[in-house]
Short mmCIF file of C-alpha atoms in Angstrom, two decimals:
data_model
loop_
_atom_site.label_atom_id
_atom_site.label_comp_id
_atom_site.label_asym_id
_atom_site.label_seq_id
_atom_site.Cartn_x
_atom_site.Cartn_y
_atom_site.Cartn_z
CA UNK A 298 70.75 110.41 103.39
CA UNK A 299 67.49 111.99 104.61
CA UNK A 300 66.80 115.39 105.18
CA UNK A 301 68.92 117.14 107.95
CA UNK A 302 71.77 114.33 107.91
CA UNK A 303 74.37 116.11 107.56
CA UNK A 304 76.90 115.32 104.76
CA UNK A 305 80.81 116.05 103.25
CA UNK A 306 80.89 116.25 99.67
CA UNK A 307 84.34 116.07 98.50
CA UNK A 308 87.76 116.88 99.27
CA UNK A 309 90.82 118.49 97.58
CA UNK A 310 94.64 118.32 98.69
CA UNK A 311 96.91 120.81 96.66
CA UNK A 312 100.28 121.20 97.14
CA UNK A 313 101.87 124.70 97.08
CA UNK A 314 102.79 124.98 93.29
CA UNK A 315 98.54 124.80 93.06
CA UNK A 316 98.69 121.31 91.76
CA UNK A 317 95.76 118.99 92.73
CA UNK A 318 97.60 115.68 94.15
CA UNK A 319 94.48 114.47 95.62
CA UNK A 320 90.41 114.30 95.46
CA UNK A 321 87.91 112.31 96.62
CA UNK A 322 83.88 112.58 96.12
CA UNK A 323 82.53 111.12 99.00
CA UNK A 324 79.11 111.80 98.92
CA UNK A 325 77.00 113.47 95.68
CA UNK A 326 73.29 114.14 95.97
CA UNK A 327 71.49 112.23 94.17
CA UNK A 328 69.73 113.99 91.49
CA UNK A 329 69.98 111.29 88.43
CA UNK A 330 66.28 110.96 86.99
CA UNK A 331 65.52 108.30 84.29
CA UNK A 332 62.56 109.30 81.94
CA UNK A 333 61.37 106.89 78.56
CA UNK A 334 60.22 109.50 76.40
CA UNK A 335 59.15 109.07 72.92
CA UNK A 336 59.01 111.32 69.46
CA UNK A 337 59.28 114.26 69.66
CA UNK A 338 61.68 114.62 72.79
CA UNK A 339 60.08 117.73 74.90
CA UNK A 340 62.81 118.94 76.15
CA UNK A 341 65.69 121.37 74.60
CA UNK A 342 68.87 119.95 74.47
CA UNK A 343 72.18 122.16 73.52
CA UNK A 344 75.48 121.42 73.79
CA UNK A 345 77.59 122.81 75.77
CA UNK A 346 81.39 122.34 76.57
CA UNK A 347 81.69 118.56 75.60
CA UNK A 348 77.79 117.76 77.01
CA UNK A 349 74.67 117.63 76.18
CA UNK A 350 72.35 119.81 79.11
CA UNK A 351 68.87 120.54 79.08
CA UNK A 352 68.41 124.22 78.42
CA UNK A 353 64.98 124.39 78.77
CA UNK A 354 61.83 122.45 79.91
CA UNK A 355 62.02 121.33 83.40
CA UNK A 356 59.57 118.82 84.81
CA UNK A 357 59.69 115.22 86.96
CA UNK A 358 62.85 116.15 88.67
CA UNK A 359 64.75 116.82 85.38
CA UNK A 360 66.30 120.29 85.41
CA UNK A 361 67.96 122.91 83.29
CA UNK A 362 71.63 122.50 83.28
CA UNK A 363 71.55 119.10 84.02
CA UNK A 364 73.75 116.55 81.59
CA UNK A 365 72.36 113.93 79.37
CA UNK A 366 74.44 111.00 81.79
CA UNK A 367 73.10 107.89 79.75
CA UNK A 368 70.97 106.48 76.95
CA UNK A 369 69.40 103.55 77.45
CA UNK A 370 71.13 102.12 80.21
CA UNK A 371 74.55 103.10 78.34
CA UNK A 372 76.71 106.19 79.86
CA UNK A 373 77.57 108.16 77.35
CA UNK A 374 80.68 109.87 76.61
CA UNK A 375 80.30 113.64 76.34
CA UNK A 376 78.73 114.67 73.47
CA UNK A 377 79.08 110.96 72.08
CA UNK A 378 76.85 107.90 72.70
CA UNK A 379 77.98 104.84 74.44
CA UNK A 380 78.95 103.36 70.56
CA UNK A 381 80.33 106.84 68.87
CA UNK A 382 77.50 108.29 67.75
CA UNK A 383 76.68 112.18 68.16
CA UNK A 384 73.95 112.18 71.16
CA UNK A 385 71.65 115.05 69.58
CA UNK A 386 71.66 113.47 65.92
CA UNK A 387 70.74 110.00 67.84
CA UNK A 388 67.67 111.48 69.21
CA UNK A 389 66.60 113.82 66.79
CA UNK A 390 66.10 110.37 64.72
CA UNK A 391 62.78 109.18 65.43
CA UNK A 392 63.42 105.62 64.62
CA UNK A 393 65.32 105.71 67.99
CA UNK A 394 62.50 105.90 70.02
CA UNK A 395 61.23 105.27 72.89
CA UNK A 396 64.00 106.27 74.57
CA UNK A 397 65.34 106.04 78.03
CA UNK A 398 67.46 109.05 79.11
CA UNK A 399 69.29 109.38 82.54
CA UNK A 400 69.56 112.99 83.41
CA UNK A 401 71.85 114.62 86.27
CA UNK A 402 74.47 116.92 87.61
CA UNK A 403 77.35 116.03 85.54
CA UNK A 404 80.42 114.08 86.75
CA UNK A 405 83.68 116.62 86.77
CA UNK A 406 86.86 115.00 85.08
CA UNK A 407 89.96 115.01 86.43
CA UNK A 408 91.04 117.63 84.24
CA UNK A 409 88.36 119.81 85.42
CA UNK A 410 88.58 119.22 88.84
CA UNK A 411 92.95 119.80 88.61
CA UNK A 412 91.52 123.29 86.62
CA UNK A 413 89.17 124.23 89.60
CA UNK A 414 91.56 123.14 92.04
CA UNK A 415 94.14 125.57 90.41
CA UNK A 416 91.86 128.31 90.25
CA UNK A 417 91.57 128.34 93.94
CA UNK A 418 95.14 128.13 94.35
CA UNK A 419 95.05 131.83 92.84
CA UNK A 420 91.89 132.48 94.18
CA UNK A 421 93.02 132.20 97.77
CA UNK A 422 95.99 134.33 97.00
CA UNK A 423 94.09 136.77 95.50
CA UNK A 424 91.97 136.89 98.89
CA UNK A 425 94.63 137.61 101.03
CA UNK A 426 96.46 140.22 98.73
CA UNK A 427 92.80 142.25 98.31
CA UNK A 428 92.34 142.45 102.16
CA UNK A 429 92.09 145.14 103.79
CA UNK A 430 93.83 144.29 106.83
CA UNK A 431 98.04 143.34 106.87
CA UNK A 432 98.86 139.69 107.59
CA UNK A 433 95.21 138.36 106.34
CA UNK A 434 94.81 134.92 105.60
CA UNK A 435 93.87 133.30 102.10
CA UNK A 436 90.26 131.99 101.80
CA UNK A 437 89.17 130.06 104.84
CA UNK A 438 86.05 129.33 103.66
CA UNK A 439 83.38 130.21 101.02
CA UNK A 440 79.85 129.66 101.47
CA UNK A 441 77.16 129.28 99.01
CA UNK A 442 73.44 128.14 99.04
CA UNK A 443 73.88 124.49 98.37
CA UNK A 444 77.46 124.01 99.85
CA UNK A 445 80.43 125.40 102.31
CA UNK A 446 83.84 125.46 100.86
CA UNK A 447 86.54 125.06 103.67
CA UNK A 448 90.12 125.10 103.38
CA UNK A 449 92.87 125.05 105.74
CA UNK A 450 96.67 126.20 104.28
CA UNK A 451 99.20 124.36 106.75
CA UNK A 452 102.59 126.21 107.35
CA UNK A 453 104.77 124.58 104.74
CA UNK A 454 101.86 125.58 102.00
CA UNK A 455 99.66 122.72 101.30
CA UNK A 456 95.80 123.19 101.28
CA UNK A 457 93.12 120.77 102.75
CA UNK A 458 90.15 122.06 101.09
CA UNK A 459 86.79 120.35 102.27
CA UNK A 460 83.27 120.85 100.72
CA UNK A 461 80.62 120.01 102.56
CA UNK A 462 76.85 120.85 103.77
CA UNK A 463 76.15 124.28 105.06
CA UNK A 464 75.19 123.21 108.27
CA UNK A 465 78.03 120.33 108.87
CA UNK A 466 79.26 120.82 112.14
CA UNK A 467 83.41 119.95 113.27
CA UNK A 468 84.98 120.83 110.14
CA UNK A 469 87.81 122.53 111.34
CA UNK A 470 88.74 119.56 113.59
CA UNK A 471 88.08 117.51 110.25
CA UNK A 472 91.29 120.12 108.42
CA UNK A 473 93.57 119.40 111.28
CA UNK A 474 92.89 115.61 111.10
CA UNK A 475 93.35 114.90 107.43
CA UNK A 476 96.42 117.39 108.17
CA UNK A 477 97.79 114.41 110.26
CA UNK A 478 96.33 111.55 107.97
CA UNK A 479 98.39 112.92 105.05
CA UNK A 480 101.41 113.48 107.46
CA UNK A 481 101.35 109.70 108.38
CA UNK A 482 99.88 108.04 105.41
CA UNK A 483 101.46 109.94 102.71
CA UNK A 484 104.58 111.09 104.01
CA UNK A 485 105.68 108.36 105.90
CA UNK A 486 105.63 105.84 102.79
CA UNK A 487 108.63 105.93 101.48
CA UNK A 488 107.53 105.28 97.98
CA UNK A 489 105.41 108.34 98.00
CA UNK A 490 107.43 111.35 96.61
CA UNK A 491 106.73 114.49 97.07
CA UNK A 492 104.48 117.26 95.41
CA UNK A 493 103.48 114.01 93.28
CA UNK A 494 99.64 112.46 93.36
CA UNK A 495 98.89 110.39 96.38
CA UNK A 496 97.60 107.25 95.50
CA UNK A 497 98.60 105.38 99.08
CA UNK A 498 95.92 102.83 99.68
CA UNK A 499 96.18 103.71 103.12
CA UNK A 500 95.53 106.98 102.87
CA UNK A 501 92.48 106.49 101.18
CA UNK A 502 90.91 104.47 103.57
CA UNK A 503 91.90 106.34 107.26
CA UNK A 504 90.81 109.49 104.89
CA UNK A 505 87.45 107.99 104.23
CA UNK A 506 87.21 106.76 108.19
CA UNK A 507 87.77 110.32 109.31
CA UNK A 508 85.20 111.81 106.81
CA UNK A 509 82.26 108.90 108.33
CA UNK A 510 83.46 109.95 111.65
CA UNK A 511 83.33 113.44 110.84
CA UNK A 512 79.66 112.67 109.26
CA UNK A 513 78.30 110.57 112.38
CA UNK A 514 79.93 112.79 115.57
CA UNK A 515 80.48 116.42 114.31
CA UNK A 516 83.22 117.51 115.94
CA UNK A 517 86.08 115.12 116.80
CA UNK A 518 87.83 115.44 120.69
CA UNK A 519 91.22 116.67 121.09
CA UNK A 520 93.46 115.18 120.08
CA UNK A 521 92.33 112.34 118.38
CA UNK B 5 111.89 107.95 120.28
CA UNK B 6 109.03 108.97 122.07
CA UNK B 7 105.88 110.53 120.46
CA UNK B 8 103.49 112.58 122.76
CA UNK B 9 100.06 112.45 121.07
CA UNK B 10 100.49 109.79 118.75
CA UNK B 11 97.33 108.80 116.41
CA UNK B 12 94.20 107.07 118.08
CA UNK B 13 93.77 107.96 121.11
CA UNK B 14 96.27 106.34 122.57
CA UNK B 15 100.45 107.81 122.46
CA UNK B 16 102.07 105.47 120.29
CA UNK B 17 106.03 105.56 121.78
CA UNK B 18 108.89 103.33 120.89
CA UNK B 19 112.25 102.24 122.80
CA UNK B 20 114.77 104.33 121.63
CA UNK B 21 117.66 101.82 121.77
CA UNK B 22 115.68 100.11 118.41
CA UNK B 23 116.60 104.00 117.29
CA UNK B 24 119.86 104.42 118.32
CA UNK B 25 120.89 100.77 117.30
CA UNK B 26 119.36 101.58 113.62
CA UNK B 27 120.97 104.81 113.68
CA UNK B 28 123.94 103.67 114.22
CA UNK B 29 124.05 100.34 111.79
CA UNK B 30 123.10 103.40 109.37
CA UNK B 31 125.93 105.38 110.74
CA UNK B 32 128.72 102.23 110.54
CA UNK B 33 127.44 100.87 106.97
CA UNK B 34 128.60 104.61 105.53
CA UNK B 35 131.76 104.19 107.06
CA UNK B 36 132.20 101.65 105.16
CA UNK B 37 130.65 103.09 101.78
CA UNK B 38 132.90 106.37 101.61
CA UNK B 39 136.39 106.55 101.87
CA UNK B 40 136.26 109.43 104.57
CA UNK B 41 134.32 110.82 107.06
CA UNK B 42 133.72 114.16 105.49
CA UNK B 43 131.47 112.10 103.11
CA UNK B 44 129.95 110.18 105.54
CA UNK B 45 129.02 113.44 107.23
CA UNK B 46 127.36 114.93 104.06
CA UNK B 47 125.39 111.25 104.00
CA UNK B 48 124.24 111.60 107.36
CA UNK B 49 122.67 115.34 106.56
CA UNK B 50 121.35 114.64 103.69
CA UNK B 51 119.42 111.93 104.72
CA UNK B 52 117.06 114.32 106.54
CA UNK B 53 117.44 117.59 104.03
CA UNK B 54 115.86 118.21 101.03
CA UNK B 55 117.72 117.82 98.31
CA UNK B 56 117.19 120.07 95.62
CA UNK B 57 114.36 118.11 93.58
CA UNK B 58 111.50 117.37 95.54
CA UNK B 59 111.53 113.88 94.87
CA UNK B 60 113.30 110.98 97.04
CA UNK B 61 113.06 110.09 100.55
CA UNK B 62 113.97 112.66 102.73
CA UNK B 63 113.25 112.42 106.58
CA UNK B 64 113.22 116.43 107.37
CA UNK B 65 110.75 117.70 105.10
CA UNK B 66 108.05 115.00 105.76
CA UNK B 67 109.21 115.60 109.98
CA UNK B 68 108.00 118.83 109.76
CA UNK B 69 104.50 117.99 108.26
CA UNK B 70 104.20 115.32 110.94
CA UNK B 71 105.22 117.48 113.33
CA UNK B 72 103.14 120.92 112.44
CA UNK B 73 100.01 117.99 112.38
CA UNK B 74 100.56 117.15 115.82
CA UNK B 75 101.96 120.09 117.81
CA UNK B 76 99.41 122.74 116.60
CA UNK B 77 102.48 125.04 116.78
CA UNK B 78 101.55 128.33 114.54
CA UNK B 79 104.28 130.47 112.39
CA UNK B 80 107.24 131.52 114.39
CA UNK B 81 107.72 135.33 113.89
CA UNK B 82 110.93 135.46 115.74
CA UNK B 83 114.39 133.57 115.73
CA UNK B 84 113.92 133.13 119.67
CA UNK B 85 110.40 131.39 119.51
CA UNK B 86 112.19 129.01 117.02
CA UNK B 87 114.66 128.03 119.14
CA UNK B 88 112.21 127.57 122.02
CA UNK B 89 110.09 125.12 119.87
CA UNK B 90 112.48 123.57 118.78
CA UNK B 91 114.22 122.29 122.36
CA UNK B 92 111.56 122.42 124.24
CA UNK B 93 108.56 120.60 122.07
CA UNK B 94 110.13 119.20 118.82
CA UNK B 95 113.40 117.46 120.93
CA UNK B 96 111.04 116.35 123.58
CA UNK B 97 108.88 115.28 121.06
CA UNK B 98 111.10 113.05 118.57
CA UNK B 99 113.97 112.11 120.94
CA UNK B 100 112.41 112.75 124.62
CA UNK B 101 114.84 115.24 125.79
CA UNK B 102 114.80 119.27 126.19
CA UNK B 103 118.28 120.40 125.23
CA UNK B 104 119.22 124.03 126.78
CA UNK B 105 119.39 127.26 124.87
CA UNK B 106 121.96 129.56 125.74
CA UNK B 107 124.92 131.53 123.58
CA UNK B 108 122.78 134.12 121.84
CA UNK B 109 124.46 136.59 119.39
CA UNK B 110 123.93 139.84 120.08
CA UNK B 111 122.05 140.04 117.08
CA UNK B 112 119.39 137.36 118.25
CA UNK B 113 120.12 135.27 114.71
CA UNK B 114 122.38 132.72 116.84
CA UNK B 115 122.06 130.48 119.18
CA UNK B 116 123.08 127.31 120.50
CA UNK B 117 121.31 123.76 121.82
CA UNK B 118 123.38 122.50 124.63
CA UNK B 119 121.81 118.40 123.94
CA UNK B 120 122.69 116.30 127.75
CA UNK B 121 122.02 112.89 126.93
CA UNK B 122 121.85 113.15 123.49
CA UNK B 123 119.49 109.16 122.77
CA UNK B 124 122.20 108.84 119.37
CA UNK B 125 125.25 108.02 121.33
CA UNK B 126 123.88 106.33 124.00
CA UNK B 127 126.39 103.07 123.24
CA UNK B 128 129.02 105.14 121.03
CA UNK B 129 132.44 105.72 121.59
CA UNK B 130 134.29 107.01 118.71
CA UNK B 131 137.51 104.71 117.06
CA UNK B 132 140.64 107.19 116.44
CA UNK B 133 140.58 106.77 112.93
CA UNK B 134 136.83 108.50 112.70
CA UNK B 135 138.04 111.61 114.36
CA UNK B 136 136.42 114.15 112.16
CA UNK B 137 133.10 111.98 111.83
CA UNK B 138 130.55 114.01 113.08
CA UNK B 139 128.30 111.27 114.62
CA UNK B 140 125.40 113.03 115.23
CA UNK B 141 125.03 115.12 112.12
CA UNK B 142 121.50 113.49 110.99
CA UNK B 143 120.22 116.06 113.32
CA UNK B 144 121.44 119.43 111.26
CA UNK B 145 119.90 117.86 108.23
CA UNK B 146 116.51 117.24 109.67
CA UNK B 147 116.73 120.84 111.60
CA UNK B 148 117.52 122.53 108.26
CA UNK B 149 115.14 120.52 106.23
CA UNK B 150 112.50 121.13 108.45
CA UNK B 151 113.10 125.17 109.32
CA UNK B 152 113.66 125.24 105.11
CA UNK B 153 110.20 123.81 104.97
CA UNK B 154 108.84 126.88 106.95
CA UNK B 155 110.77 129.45 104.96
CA UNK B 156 114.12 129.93 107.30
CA UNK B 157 117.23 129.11 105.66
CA UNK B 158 119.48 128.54 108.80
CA UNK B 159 122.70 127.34 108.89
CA UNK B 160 123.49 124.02 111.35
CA UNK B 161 126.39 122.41 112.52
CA UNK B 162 127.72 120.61 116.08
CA UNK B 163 130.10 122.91 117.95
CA UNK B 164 131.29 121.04 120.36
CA UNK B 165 130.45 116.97 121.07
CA UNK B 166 131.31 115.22 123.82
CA UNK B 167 132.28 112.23 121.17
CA UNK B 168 135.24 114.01 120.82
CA UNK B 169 136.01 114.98 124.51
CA UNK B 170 134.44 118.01 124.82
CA UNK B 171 132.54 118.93 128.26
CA UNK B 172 128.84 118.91 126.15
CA UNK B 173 127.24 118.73 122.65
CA UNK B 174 126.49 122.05 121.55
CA UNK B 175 124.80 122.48 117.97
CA UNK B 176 125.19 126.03 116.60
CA UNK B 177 122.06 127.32 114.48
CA UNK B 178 122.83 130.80 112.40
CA UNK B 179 119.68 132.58 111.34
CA UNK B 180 120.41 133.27 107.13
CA UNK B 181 117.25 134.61 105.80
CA UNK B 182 113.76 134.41 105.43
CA UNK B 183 113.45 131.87 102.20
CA UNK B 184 110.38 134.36 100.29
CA UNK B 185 109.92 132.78 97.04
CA UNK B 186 108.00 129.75 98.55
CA UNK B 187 106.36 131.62 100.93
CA UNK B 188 102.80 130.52 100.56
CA UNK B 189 100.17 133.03 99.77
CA UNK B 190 98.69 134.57 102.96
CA UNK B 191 101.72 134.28 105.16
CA UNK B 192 103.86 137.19 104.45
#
């Protein structure tokens, strides 16, 4: 998407024990750069929990902190090449090279993002018992340079959490809508138990409508 | 069963005799299940409570998501403005009527829904040997699955039915407490 589109990054349902039962990326910027480089690599490399990231030299759109993604072609698998081998003793071999590396913003796992998503759980409690004021709210939303963080706590506890781009427009209308796509799509399969993961085809797909909608229109009418 | 603002644009609304006729093939199949009707009652609420485990198909506690999606109704702070959204936009709602509020304690923790026309009954008339079947009773399961949903334990049962020759249906609600230990943050 150019400049100025607007976007919706990802989003988060978790239920009121804190557990993530749902995520989605929708839409990740693309910063993957491919480089052949050849002996000696001029970049630093470290590892760094289960990852190999550049920690310094930056240059043709590769950037500290971003992951080593894939080596020639191959994903690799954390710290581990596509066939087992240790990705910093590959490439400090310099019978390896030239060698194409794929740089980026690495991919969370699932167990990260069920961490993260548990860490907000606490994090909007711990907003609401810090306030100032009586009867305050958790976190409603958290901003930051690259990102907004939404998230809308319905009555009975569950949390629609939506990230998106500073300046997307409607996302309150957004909350309240995948409020009523869970309430339909989720809820009203009866093979779908409660408090459990949501993996309801269905769901996915009027979740993934609403978030192009949301994308295209801004703000949605009432009622719809 | 009518549905004001269904999804779409459009109100998606359904004949209620498909309801009542379902509802009451449900009703007539646990006759025949249980032995007595005091089992068949339990049936009939349970369907729409939650159980302990959170697990299983319960009608109540997924109501109350659809309906808290649709109604934009906030947190009720008071046992009156629970009774008031409850006859006058979740009834209306799920079984197109408004049933009348009237008996309060004096303590403000009871009161009772007078239901004219209640859509359940519409073809029912009740065989001697099911006099203590309480016909209807599907609807103090969903109303305490739901209200247990939104932290109120509240006690439920029919008072009077006109099943049983009585002048109306009356269902009795009893305030119990505020349910706090799954109170989400935020909300106390």
């Amino acid at each position: 998407q150019a400049g100025g589109a607007m976007a919706i990054f990802s989003v988060y349902v978790v239920n009121k024990a804190g557990g993530l039962i749902y995520q989605l990326d929708h839409y990740a910027p693309r910063s993957d750069t491919e480089k052949t480089f050849s002996f000696p690599l001029d970049l630093v490399l470290r590892p760094r929990d289960e990852r190999v990231v550049v920690a310094f030299g930056q240059r043709d759109g590769i950037r500290v902190g971003h992951a080593v993604l894939a080596i020639n072609g191959a994903e690799v698998n954390g710290r581990l090449t596509a066939d087992g081998k240790d990705v910093l003793e590959f490439l400090s071999n310099p019978a390896n090279y030239p060698v194409s590396i794929r740089f980026g913003r690495h991919r969370l796992s699932s167990n990260e993002k069920l961490m993260l998503a548990s860490m907000f759980h606490s994090l909007f409690a711990i907003g609401s018992q810090l306030s100032p004021e009586v009867g305050s709210s958790g976190i409603e939303m958290l901003e930051t340079d690259t990102f907004k963080l939404h998230c809308f706590q319905t009555l009975t506890g569950i949390k629609f959490v939506v990230l998106a781009d500073p300046r997307q427009a409607g996302i309150d209308a957004l909350l309240r809508k995948i409020y009523e796509i869970y309430s339909d799509f989720a809820l009203k399969n009866p093979f779908y138990s409660l408090e459990m993961p949501i993996r309801c085809e269905l769901f996915d797909q009027n979740l993934k409508l609403a978030l192009e909608v949301a994308e295209k229109a801004g703000p949605f009418g009432p009622g719809s | 069963m009518s549905r004001q603002a269904g999804r779409g644009t459009e109100s998606k609304k359904m004949n209620s005799e498909l309801f009542t006729l379902t509802y009451g093939a449900l009703v007539t199949q646990l006759c025949k299940d249980y032995e007595n009707d005091e089992d068949v009652n339990k049936q009939l609420d349970k369907i729409l409570f939650l159980v302990c485990s959170h697990r299983g198909y319960n009608i109540g506690v997924r109501l109350i998501e659809d309906f808290l999606a649709r109604s934009n109704v906030g947190r009720c702070h008071d046992f009156r403005e629970t009774a008031d959204v409850i006859a006058k936009i979740a009834f209306k709602m799920y079984l197109g009527i408004t049933p009348s509020i009237t008996n309060w304690s004096p303590g403000g923790d009871e009161f009772s829904l007078i239901l004219e026309n209640n859509p359940l009954v519409d073809f029912v008339e009740l065989p001697d040997n099911h006099s203590s079947l309480i016909y209807s009773n599907l609807l103090c399961g969903v109303l305490r699955g739901a209200l247990e949903m939104v932290q109120m334990a509240v006690d439920v049962k029919f008072v009077q039915d006109t099943l049983k020759g009585d002048s109306v249906t009356e269902i009795r609600m009893k305030f119990i407490r505020r349910i706090e230990d799954n109170l989400p943050a935020g909300e106390e």
